[in-house]
XYZ file of C-alpha atoms in Angstrom:
704
model
C -0.044 0.327 0.294
C 1.043 3.951 -1.311
C 1.205 6.327 1.521
C 1.503 9.965 -0.117
C 2.402 12.007 2.224
C 4.088 16.220 1.201
C 7.012 15.255 1.057
C 7.483 12.625 -1.455
C 9.333 13.776 -4.486
C 7.862 12.485 -7.887
C 9.545 10.731 -10.649
C 10.241 12.773 -13.955
C 8.606 10.594 -15.728
C 5.013 10.151 -13.751
C 4.892 14.191 -13.633
C 4.466 14.531 -17.182
C 1.422 11.444 -17.201
C -0.573 14.222 -15.833
C -2.715 14.042 -19.287
C -2.896 11.059 -21.592
C -0.059 12.665 -23.728
C 3.311 14.494 -23.012
C 2.551 16.620 -25.837
C -0.645 17.859 -25.466
C 0.098 21.428 -24.547
C -2.088 22.279 -20.673
C -4.328 25.602 -21.821
C -5.698 28.160 -18.876
C -6.790 31.438 -17.247
C -6.886 33.848 -14.557
C -10.218 34.900 -15.563
C -12.112 34.283 -12.482
C -15.553 33.763 -13.717
C -14.629 30.597 -16.042
C -12.193 28.771 -12.786
C -9.334 26.748 -15.447
C -7.403 26.156 -12.858
C -5.940 21.914 -12.460
C -7.315 22.717 -9.528
C -10.737 22.952 -10.166
C -11.803 19.929 -7.985
C -9.362 21.331 -4.782
C -10.698 24.106 -4.321
C -14.042 22.812 -1.812
C -11.759 21.157 0.683
C -10.403 23.120 3.715
C -7.353 24.115 4.968
C -6.245 21.225 6.910
C -3.563 18.257 6.255
C -4.463 15.099 5.826
C -2.464 11.723 4.849
C -4.418 9.280 2.878
C -3.746 5.575 2.053
C -4.990 4.822 -1.795
C -5.113 0.624 -2.192
C -3.454 1.006 -5.717
C -0.333 2.470 -7.150
C -1.667 3.690 -10.468
C -4.274 5.999 -7.900
C -0.645 7.363 -6.060
C 0.275 8.237 -9.618
C -2.693 9.775 -10.226
C -2.453 11.574 -7.186
C 1.614 13.631 -8.770
C -1.432 14.951 -11.182
C -2.004 18.594 -8.640
C 0.447 20.723 -8.835
C 0.632 23.030 -6.077
C 2.419 26.006 -7.656
C -0.949 26.441 -9.883
C -3.485 28.718 -7.800
C -6.285 27.404 -6.043
C -9.236 28.800 -6.133
C -12.474 28.466 -3.699
C -16.067 28.601 -6.700
C -18.790 29.978 -4.479
C -21.988 31.009 -5.389
C -25.256 30.863 -4.254
C -26.864 28.156 -5.899
C -29.442 26.213 -5.181
C -29.717 22.631 -4.020
C -32.301 19.544 -4.751
C -34.323 18.803 -1.722
C -32.656 15.545 -1.220
C -30.810 12.652 -3.417
C -33.953 11.461 -4.203
C -35.137 14.487 -6.026
C -31.868 14.295 -7.472
C -31.974 10.845 -8.072
C -35.149 11.323 -9.702
C -34.274 14.295 -12.808
C -31.301 11.941 -13.600
C -33.552 8.808 -14.415
C -36.956 10.784 -15.229
C -34.252 12.531 -17.795
C -32.141 9.706 -19.294
C -35.517 7.421 -19.542
C -37.891 8.864 -22.334
C -40.777 8.035 -24.870
C -37.750 6.739 -27.490
C -36.178 4.007 -25.242
C -39.152 3.129 -25.218
C -41.526 2.942 -28.146
C -38.048 2.438 -30.847
C -35.965 -0.693 -28.328
C -38.174 -2.898 -29.317
C -38.635 -2.518 -32.654
C -34.857 -1.800 -33.101
C -34.045 -4.898 -31.146
C -35.979 -6.961 -33.472
C -35.110 -5.424 -37.074
C -31.306 -5.648 -35.491
C -30.709 -9.230 -34.699
C -32.618 -9.924 -31.441
C -30.250 -10.867 -27.976
C -27.125 -9.527 -30.719
C -28.752 -6.199 -30.673
C -29.230 -6.114 -26.585
C -25.565 -7.336 -26.691
C -24.105 -4.756 -28.190
C -26.300 -2.610 -26.438
C -24.794 -3.817 -22.923
C -21.281 -2.937 -24.462
C -21.576 0.526 -25.140
C -24.085 1.344 -22.823
C -20.915 0.264 -19.758
C -17.667 0.780 -22.122
C -18.890 4.400 -22.986
C -21.960 5.208 -22.088
C -21.430 4.985 -17.979
C -18.142 6.695 -17.914
C -19.459 9.668 -20.089
C -22.485 9.672 -17.765
C -19.478 9.699 -15.450
C -18.759 12.402 -17.140
C -21.052 15.361 -17.264
C -22.688 13.843 -13.342
C -18.935 15.485 -12.088
C -18.086 18.393 -13.911
C -22.061 20.147 -14.262
C -21.164 18.737 -9.228
C -17.875 20.026 -8.708
C -18.576 23.215 -10.903
C -21.540 24.477 -10.015
C -22.857 25.752 -13.621
C -24.513 24.436 -16.722
C -23.136 22.551 -20.072
C -22.097 26.472 -21.328
C -19.946 27.830 -18.117
C -18.517 24.068 -16.982
C -16.125 23.853 -20.430
C -14.898 27.050 -20.973
C -13.946 25.663 -17.547
C -12.198 23.039 -18.848
C -11.107 24.854 -22.121
C -11.786 28.381 -23.133
C -10.688 26.804 -26.942
C -13.756 25.149 -26.981
C -16.211 27.197 -24.923
C -18.559 26.714 -28.315
C -19.609 23.228 -27.033
C -21.724 24.587 -24.140
C -23.389 26.878 -26.602
C -24.006 23.668 -29.129
C -25.216 21.992 -26.632
C -28.171 24.331 -25.640
C -29.131 24.757 -29.472
C -29.440 21.034 -29.501
C -31.422 21.159 -26.493
C -33.520 24.248 -27.641
C -34.472 22.386 -31.428
C -34.960 19.009 -29.612
C -37.172 20.145 -26.382
C -39.697 21.955 -29.838
C -40.435 18.974 -30.956
C -40.118 16.765 -27.803
C -43.569 18.670 -26.810
C -45.098 17.647 -29.888
C -44.806 13.737 -28.949
C -46.248 14.702 -25.538
C -48.604 16.438 -27.281
C -49.554 13.147 -29.547
C -49.637 11.039 -26.511
C -51.939 13.201 -24.451
C -54.776 13.990 -26.633
C -55.200 9.903 -27.663
C -54.730 10.083 -23.320
C -58.366 12.468 -23.551
C -59.414 10.193 -26.732
C -59.312 7.018 -24.324
C -62.413 8.632 -22.189
C -65.061 7.048 -24.030
C -66.503 3.586 -24.820
C -65.667 2.110 -27.534
C -62.284 3.536 -28.052
C -63.046 5.696 -31.785
C -59.787 4.554 -33.220
C -61.611 0.329 -32.762
C -63.546 0.474 -35.801
C -63.475 2.947 -38.931
C -66.604 5.482 -39.137
C -69.254 6.182 -41.680
C -69.780 7.938 -44.239
C -71.810 11.675 -43.589
C -75.061 10.040 -44.447
C -75.058 7.461 -45.140
C -74.050 4.267 -43.326
C -71.016 2.823 -44.932
C -67.564 3.423 -43.769
C -65.009 5.526 -44.763
C -63.414 3.600 -47.780
C -59.974 4.742 -46.603
C -60.547 3.052 -43.707
C -61.715 -0.146 -45.008
C -58.849 0.797 -47.247
C -56.558 -0.207 -44.022
C -56.835 -0.474 -40.417
C -59.019 1.845 -37.776
C -56.214 2.661 -35.661
C -53.466 4.090 -38.675
C -56.738 5.847 -39.903
C -57.200 7.570 -36.802
C -54.313 8.384 -36.249
C -53.723 9.998 -39.645
C -56.789 11.116 -40.582
C -57.907 12.202 -37.364
C -55.194 12.927 -35.206
C -52.227 14.251 -37.572
C -54.582 15.143 -40.293
C -52.165 14.507 -43.093
C -50.968 15.643 -46.457
C -49.399 12.757 -48.869
C -46.210 15.037 -49.052
C -44.107 16.940 -46.539
C -44.853 19.776 -49.309
C -48.438 20.274 -48.678
C -48.346 23.178 -45.292
C -51.556 23.798 -44.744
C -52.506 26.416 -40.699
C -51.512 24.144 -37.726
C -54.816 21.768 -36.248
C -56.607 23.088 -34.287
C -57.409 19.596 -31.486
C -53.435 19.376 -31.433
C -52.408 23.213 -30.835
C -55.286 22.842 -27.988
C -52.988 19.660 -26.715
C -49.506 21.457 -26.962
C -51.259 24.278 -25.746
C -52.266 22.126 -22.678
C -48.815 20.275 -22.441
C -46.006 23.854 -22.437
C -48.707 25.040 -19.571
C -47.771 21.154 -17.751
C -44.316 22.299 -18.022
C -43.935 25.869 -17.342
C -45.654 25.399 -13.801
C -44.419 21.669 -13.216
C -40.320 24.657 -13.425
C -42.258 27.839 -12.540
C -40.670 27.427 -8.821
C -36.505 26.338 -9.900
C -36.014 23.410 -7.601
C -38.471 23.344 -5.120
C -41.745 22.778 -8.427
C -39.077 20.375 -10.517
C -39.300 17.879 -7.588
C -42.536 17.785 -6.021
C -43.493 16.917 -10.613
C -40.662 13.852 -10.741
C -42.514 11.847 -7.759
C -45.282 11.668 -10.090
C -44.158 12.165 -13.924
C -40.942 9.220 -12.917
C -42.053 7.454 -10.169
C -45.916 6.295 -12.437
C -44.722 5.084 -15.389
C -42.740 2.388 -13.557
C -46.238 1.886 -11.399
C -47.531 1.115 -14.739
C -45.327 -0.666 -16.465
C -45.222 -2.904 -14.164
C -48.659 -3.518 -14.741
C -48.708 -3.865 -17.925
C -45.914 -6.280 -18.118
C -47.088 -8.497 -14.900
C -50.751 -8.502 -17.243
C -48.930 -9.569 -21.046
C -47.712 -12.810 -19.590
C -50.427 -13.701 -18.599
C -51.669 -13.563 -22.537
C -51.753 -16.976 -24.828
C -48.611 -16.512 -26.833
C -46.158 -14.948 -24.878
C -43.584 -17.415 -24.162
C -43.419 -17.096 -27.810
C -42.972 -13.338 -28.246
C -40.147 -13.488 -25.032
C -38.231 -15.940 -27.087
C -38.827 -14.441 -30.052
C -36.826 -10.786 -28.005
C -33.414 -13.272 -26.874
C -33.069 -14.912 -30.330
C -29.891 -14.193 -32.126
C -28.986 -13.935 -34.535
C -24.698 -13.722 -34.529
C -23.879 -12.245 -37.781
C -25.956 -9.074 -36.831
C -22.495 -8.800 -34.074
C -20.396 -8.822 -37.218
C -22.039 -5.698 -38.825
C -21.359 -2.267 -39.169
C -24.585 -0.897 -39.360
C -26.602 -2.254 -36.212
C -23.725 -0.214 -33.713
C -23.891 2.335 -35.436
C -27.880 2.167 -34.823
C -26.804 0.862 -31.102
C -25.335 3.802 -30.546
C -27.160 5.953 -31.977
C -29.805 5.056 -30.367
C -27.836 4.772 -27.206
C -27.068 8.415 -26.677
C -30.189 9.128 -28.049
C -31.577 7.575 -25.518
C -29.658 8.239 -22.704
C -29.273 11.700 -23.786
C -25.970 12.591 -23.321
C -24.395 15.693 -24.981
C -27.623 17.465 -24.304
C -26.329 19.459 -21.349
C -29.399 18.023 -19.102
C -27.912 16.168 -16.329
C -24.972 18.503 -16.562
C -27.629 21.499 -15.024
C -29.290 18.699 -13.822
C -26.302 17.926 -11.338
C -24.970 21.198 -10.969
C -27.569 21.665 -7.985
C -26.193 18.116 -6.058
C -23.512 18.651 -2.688
C -19.743 18.547 -4.687
C -19.016 15.335 -2.499
C -21.965 13.810 -4.114
C -21.222 10.153 -5.720
C -21.676 10.571 -8.858
C -20.010 7.465 -9.896
C -23.122 5.618 -7.721
C -25.766 7.786 -9.119
C -24.131 6.908 -13.516
C -24.579 3.015 -13.157
C -28.081 3.854 -10.962
C -28.879 5.976 -13.923
C -27.908 3.635 -17.031
C -28.382 0.274 -15.084
C -32.346 1.972 -15.123
C -31.872 2.797 -18.454
C -31.712 -0.745 -19.417
C -33.439 -2.838 -17.116
C -36.419 -0.578 -18.520
C -35.987 -0.603 -22.199
C -35.391 -4.146 -22.257
C -38.863 -5.196 -19.108
C -40.241 -2.770 -22.678
C -39.606 -4.948 -24.866
C -40.387 -7.869 -23.145
C -43.807 -6.353 -22.987
C -44.041 -5.094 -26.435
C -42.599 -9.143 -27.165
C -44.946 -10.502 -25.621
C -47.926 -8.789 -26.400
C -46.895 -9.307 -29.787
C -46.633 -13.366 -29.865
C -50.255 -13.430 -28.060
C -51.454 -11.682 -31.750
C -49.465 -13.297 -33.956
C -50.070 -16.796 -31.920
C -54.707 -15.004 -32.719
C -53.428 -14.178 -35.839
C -52.357 -17.353 -35.903
C -55.130 -19.060 -35.278
C -56.796 -16.983 -37.119
C -54.549 -18.197 -40.138
C -55.051 -21.910 -39.478
C -59.473 -21.344 -39.143
C -59.037 -19.781 -43.119
C -57.560 -22.804 -44.237
C -59.392 -24.697 -43.026
C -62.525 -23.403 -44.353
C -60.944 -22.948 -48.367
C -60.107 -27.214 -47.536
C -63.862 -27.344 -46.573
C -64.708 -26.137 -49.754
C -62.872 -26.880 -52.014
C -63.952 -30.525 -51.904
C -67.234 -29.756 -51.383
C -66.523 -28.453 -54.601
C -65.075 -31.203 -56.158
C -61.458 -30.435 -56.484
C -60.171 -31.675 -54.186
C -60.838 -35.409 -52.699
C -63.336 -36.460 -49.808
C -60.212 -38.121 -47.511
C -58.829 -34.055 -47.889
C -62.058 -33.917 -45.869
C -60.975 -31.814 -41.702
C -63.173 -33.762 -38.986
C -65.416 -31.360 -37.136
C -63.002 -31.562 -34.171
C -59.711 -29.679 -35.825
C -62.132 -26.517 -34.559
C -62.275 -27.465 -31.554
C -58.483 -26.002 -31.084
C -57.000 -25.079 -34.454
C -53.507 -24.362 -32.801
C -52.633 -27.965 -31.764
C -54.850 -29.536 -33.882
C -54.718 -28.580 -37.086
C -50.821 -28.764 -37.879
C -51.350 -32.251 -36.093
C -53.866 -32.889 -39.183
C -51.526 -31.204 -41.878
C -48.391 -33.583 -40.119
C -50.237 -36.462 -41.056
C -51.116 -36.112 -44.722
C -49.002 -37.718 -46.956
C -46.891 -36.306 -49.140
C -49.156 -36.434 -52.146
C -51.894 -34.829 -50.646
C -49.858 -31.814 -48.782
C -48.566 -31.308 -52.343
C -51.782 -31.308 -53.613
C -53.274 -29.212 -51.198
C -50.530 -26.484 -50.166
C -50.886 -24.133 -53.133
C -54.487 -23.456 -51.886
C -53.468 -22.973 -48.293
C -52.077 -19.650 -47.168
C -48.497 -19.843 -44.322
C -49.297 -20.029 -41.222
C -46.365 -20.286 -39.821
C -46.335 -18.691 -36.216
C -42.695 -17.288 -36.693
C -43.735 -15.488 -40.091
C -46.914 -14.080 -38.893
C -44.726 -13.097 -35.629
C -43.049 -11.475 -38.036
C -46.213 -9.333 -39.530
C -47.078 -8.324 -36.497
C -43.562 -6.604 -35.404
C -43.833 -4.647 -39.078
C -46.355 -3.275 -37.979
C -47.312 0.756 -39.017
C -45.019 2.836 -39.406
C -45.007 5.033 -36.571
C -44.985 3.573 -33.057
C -47.665 5.311 -31.228
C -49.820 4.114 -33.790
C -48.467 0.252 -32.737
C -49.342 1.146 -28.498
C -53.249 1.681 -29.793
C -53.175 -1.367 -31.201
C -51.790 -3.262 -27.585
C -55.033 -1.633 -26.417
C -57.213 -3.962 -27.814
C -54.959 -7.014 -26.714
C -56.790 -6.480 -23.375
C -60.407 -6.535 -22.218
C -61.374 -3.932 -20.620
C -59.504 -1.602 -24.255
C -61.168 1.753 -22.568
C -59.453 1.055 -19.175
C -55.877 -0.155 -21.050
C -56.179 3.211 -23.385
C -56.130 5.427 -20.403
C -53.888 3.699 -18.382
C -50.720 3.393 -21.333
C -51.359 6.739 -22.670
C -51.255 8.177 -18.936
C -48.153 5.984 -19.033
C -46.500 7.665 -22.164
C -47.046 10.976 -21.346
C -45.930 10.981 -18.154
C -42.546 9.710 -18.795
C -42.643 12.759 -21.668
C -43.023 15.066 -19.073
C -40.320 14.148 -17.046
C -37.553 14.119 -19.521
C -38.347 17.232 -20.902
C -37.922 18.971 -17.842
C -34.756 17.707 -18.002
C -34.386 19.303 -21.140
C -35.875 22.662 -20.024
C -33.587 22.241 -16.845
C -30.700 22.059 -19.565
C -31.832 25.829 -21.078
C -32.996 26.838 -17.431
C -30.599 26.688 -15.733
C -27.259 27.535 -18.937
C -29.471 31.101 -18.881
C -29.198 31.395 -15.730
C -25.351 31.087 -15.216
C -24.886 32.804 -18.529
C -27.465 35.970 -16.820
C -27.077 35.555 -12.942
C -29.820 38.595 -12.568
C -32.035 36.239 -14.056
C -31.750 33.610 -11.487
C -34.187 36.198 -8.472
C -36.729 36.031 -11.456
C -37.448 32.438 -12.456
C -41.307 32.936 -12.832
C -39.611 35.222 -15.250
C -37.387 33.822 -16.669
C -39.315 30.511 -17.434
C -42.472 31.927 -18.763
C -40.183 34.241 -21.574
C -38.843 30.604 -22.446
C -42.056 28.757 -22.367
C -43.998 30.782 -24.917
C -41.620 31.440 -27.423
C -41.354 27.093 -27.258
C -44.820 26.568 -27.507
C -45.363 29.054 -30.781
C -42.520 27.596 -32.480
C -43.475 24.764 -31.487
C -46.730 24.848 -33.312
C -45.096 24.491 -36.680
C -44.476 20.298 -35.449
C -48.800 20.100 -35.487
C -49.340 21.598 -38.325
C -51.067 19.052 -41.123
C -47.338 17.961 -42.508
C -46.239 18.780 -39.106
C -45.170 14.662 -38.754
C -42.818 14.238 -40.951
C -40.558 16.926 -40.024
C -39.676 16.028 -36.651
C -39.488 12.851 -38.374
C -35.869 14.379 -40.365
C -34.753 15.955 -36.678
C -35.261 12.975 -35.127
C -34.237 10.310 -37.084
C -31.852 12.305 -39.672
C -30.089 15.799 -37.855
C -29.957 14.891 -33.888
C -27.062 12.291 -34.084
C -24.853 14.229 -36.091
C -24.502 16.979 -33.929
C -24.432 15.208 -30.601
C -21.340 12.941 -31.688
C -19.271 16.480 -32.769
C -20.235 17.437 -28.866
C -19.475 14.414 -27.214
C -16.102 14.231 -29.037
C -15.011 17.589 -28.077
C -16.707 17.175 -24.223
C -14.544 13.470 -23.728
C -11.436 15.369 -25.483
C -10.904 18.676 -23.653
C -11.441 15.840 -20.364
C -9.083 13.016 -21.963
C -6.602 15.406 -22.931
C -6.356 18.754 -22.660
C -7.532 19.087 -19.051
C -6.269 15.150 -18.747
C -8.024 12.293 -17.237
C -5.433 11.761 -14.395
C -5.774 14.777 -13.195
C -9.181 14.211 -13.405
C -9.468 10.913 -12.159
C -7.229 12.829 -9.120
C -10.055 15.606 -8.854
C -12.409 12.988 -8.048
C -10.641 11.153 -5.723
C -9.928 13.868 -3.361
C -13.436 14.859 -4.142
C -15.712 11.562 -2.725
C -12.205 10.117 -0.615
C -12.234 7.173 -1.825
C -10.152 5.213 -4.692
C -11.291 4.953 -7.878
C -10.724 2.540 -10.841
C -7.863 3.518 -13.287
C -9.986 2.008 -15.384
C -11.816 5.318 -15.770
C -9.215 7.344 -17.333
C -8.501 4.585 -19.563
C -12.544 3.881 -21.727
C -12.007 8.829 -21.300
C -8.716 8.507 -23.119
C -8.635 5.611 -25.743
C -12.271 4.069 -25.814
C -15.176 6.583 -25.704
C -12.904 8.856 -28.621
C -12.247 6.030 -30.828
C -16.168 4.803 -30.449
C -17.703 8.306 -31.449
C -15.345 9.073 -34.018
C -16.577 5.907 -35.478
C -20.288 6.566 -34.946
C -19.447 9.772 -36.043
C -18.107 8.697 -39.160
C -20.362 6.253 -39.884
C -22.583 8.490 -39.758
C -21.606 11.201 -41.800
C -21.147 7.731 -44.097
C -24.814 6.812 -44.127
C -25.871 10.346 -45.300
C -24.125 10.585 -47.802
C -24.968 6.877 -49.584
C -28.270 6.417 -48.286
C -31.638 8.536 -49.562
C -33.077 10.270 -47.297
C -36.220 9.454 -47.265
C -39.873 9.884 -45.454
C -42.495 7.741 -44.278
C -45.798 9.558 -45.985
C -49.578 8.617 -45.978
C -50.654 8.029 -49.370
C -54.928 8.821 -49.312
C -55.409 7.486 -52.868
C -54.279 3.283 -51.616
C -54.877 3.998 -47.418
C -50.692 2.715 -46.664
C -48.263 4.462 -45.802
C -45.042 4.808 -48.805
C -41.595 5.688 -48.816
C -41.496 9.391 -49.570
C -37.543 10.834 -50.467
C -37.613 14.683 -49.136
C -37.677 17.086 -51.478
C -34.412 19.499 -52.332
C -35.498 22.359 -49.656
C -36.020 19.900 -47.020
C -32.090 18.658 -47.453
C -30.737 21.740 -47.285
C -32.477 23.246 -43.966
C -31.407 19.388 -42.665
C -28.044 20.931 -43.907
C -28.661 24.431 -42.122
C -29.888 23.100 -39.177
C -26.465 20.789 -38.457
C -24.425 23.777 -38.608
C -26.216 26.405 -37.601
C -26.353 24.359 -33.837
C -22.019 22.641 -34.746
C -21.477 26.802 -35.157
C -21.100 27.929 -32.217
C -18.081 25.633 -31.410
C -14.797 27.110 -34.590
C -17.224 30.517 -33.782
C -15.972 30.764 -29.408
C -12.778 28.999 -30.707
C -11.853 32.046 -33.000
C -13.621 33.924 -30.078
C -11.015 33.333 -28.000
C -8.690 33.317 -30.824
C -8.970 36.586 -31.348
C -7.993 37.106 -26.728
C -4.582 35.226 -27.802
C -3.158 36.677 -30.336
C -4.694 40.472 -30.024
C -2.982 42.879 -27.033
C -6.147 45.439 -26.432
C -8.199 41.813 -26.579
C -6.033 41.135 -23.802
C -5.924 44.895 -21.474
C -10.270 44.769 -21.949
C -10.634 41.287 -21.220
C -10.100 39.774 -17.763
C -8.967 35.761 -18.796
C -5.791 35.457 -20.653
C -4.750 32.175 -22.456
C -1.966 31.095 -21.311
C -0.209 27.676 -23.236
C 2.346 25.520 -21.320
C 3.878 22.234 -22.760
C 3.964 19.757 -20.388
C 8.040 19.476 -21.411
C 9.991 16.845 -19.300
C 12.659 18.804 -16.740
C 15.481 17.214 -14.754
C 14.249 18.975 -10.939
C 11.941 16.293 -9.318
C 8.485 18.159 -8.347
C 7.921 17.505 -4.520
C 4.449 16.209 -4.450
C 0.647 18.751 -3.158
C -0.616 18.068 -0.111
C -4.490 17.051 -0.055
C -6.337 18.889 1.651
C -9.968 16.808 2.873
C -12.463 17.928 4.748
C -13.795 17.133 8.471
C -15.604 14.335 7.744
C -13.348 12.541 5.575
C -10.481 13.171 8.283
C -12.847 11.916 10.341
C -13.448 8.545 7.649
C -9.416 7.879 8.136
C -9.125 8.325 11.930
C -11.560 5.267 11.845
C -9.333 3.225 9.125
């Protein structure tokens, strides 16, 4: 066991390890507002001296990165805090588990290798997702700043990352509120029996059903024609749909009320918006396991396609979903953590959030697969019955021999008796009958069910008919979706509000006014997504736009900490703050694994956008079906423009910092001076600094 003392000297080669590379420059500034010092995480500790014993030699080497000659700055503010640890965890967990976890994960799992997708997701979650999550949580809770302020502290050269995160958060908030609006409207419509999407509507002044509905299913028709009033193309405009605009207004009113009093109101709302969905999910999951055919659905979930493990496309889709569903890079984790005490154990929090995300994703998938297994079983029996009637008619008309007549007992248990009857037929009889029969294989029926509609919300409207008392279950399921969406939206808004309050500290005294000033413009901006063609814009942003800026932001966040500030130094900061050793594996994950994976995802996403046509799923009213169309040229230009605009603050702020450094006038008028310091190897040993610990940590170590 290695002892750390104030008089121990550090070997020359170890003194160079505060970064992942000796040649990487250290960038520091004397600006008090940015507080960019190497003692970011030690400013909190008291001036009492104490000696720590570390059980790992690498942790001892890690501590050598703190140079006592660098100034120590205490970050003081009058920042509010979460009322308790429970509210803090609810905020983090509620934000990280959103609608995409429930909607996308099951279908991505089915179309990307089943169990193979789960294996890839778990690997990426713990080797890339958790380290990045820990990075954002630790930075936020120690520096007590939102996304805009935090990354300026790590390095003023990449200070624009915070502004890009803010813009991503803002744009995602615009269309994410519309996802909640759709579910809220379905919830309102669920308070009637029969459900309005159970049957096709009648034509006006006629007893005939609407032919556009009869050509498809009532649920799909209700979604496109009643809820969205969708146009056949994205080019066709129109005013915002009135009932969706009204629901959107209610959604933003709920969001505004939930955050208008700051952490006090947000914390109380989280008890409902986070806990209630999990109670409902447990209930519907338990009920789904009791359905006929649920076991087949669960077996299909766990079926593994080995080839998917070697597919770069599957890894790309998994990575896209992981970061979009968890919410890393948006700045919300940093904002939420900035209201936590600096001594909070962020490592345990990161693992708790990641595990909850995984458990929720798997549970939601099991629920969906159990339901789809049940529907596939019902369709399988209907198919057997249809084949039996076909054989009966062919025997009656004399097309087939009377020896092929089905026994009456066959109709009692079709799922068992029909396959037995067909399997016992002679080979010649099978070849004679087969051309007239449909393929009733249960696996094929399951594939047809899992294809479903192109929009996930429509699949959930189908699911409610699997239970008796569909009205009750529709209310339950859409309460679940609305509250889960709200908990994520509260996290998104926290990322926006916190960044504004940190940039304009005086606004903290007027929280209500600031909240209303943000919510009203965002509501007005969201109206574009409730136009008849609005759903096509939502799909374009969610499927095509969000990934590229997000990966770019995460790459710079990771590199600024690991290669500019120094992963070893950052780890040393955490050790001092938490008061116990931390596995050095995080340093290697931050330095090598995370940047490599993120870079691969970023490049593969660009290649995918370039090689594959950018398409969207549109409703064709003439054939009552979903068709795939290519986005028009102006939509592609809009997509590229949005990507550029969200990334633009990063190079812009770099140039701004460069001007301050390059021109003496800028230096003179600026309160910050940015300095490059290369860590050249020196012959003179560097004395080890004293480690300051808090009073509670001193007592803890005396008891060792």
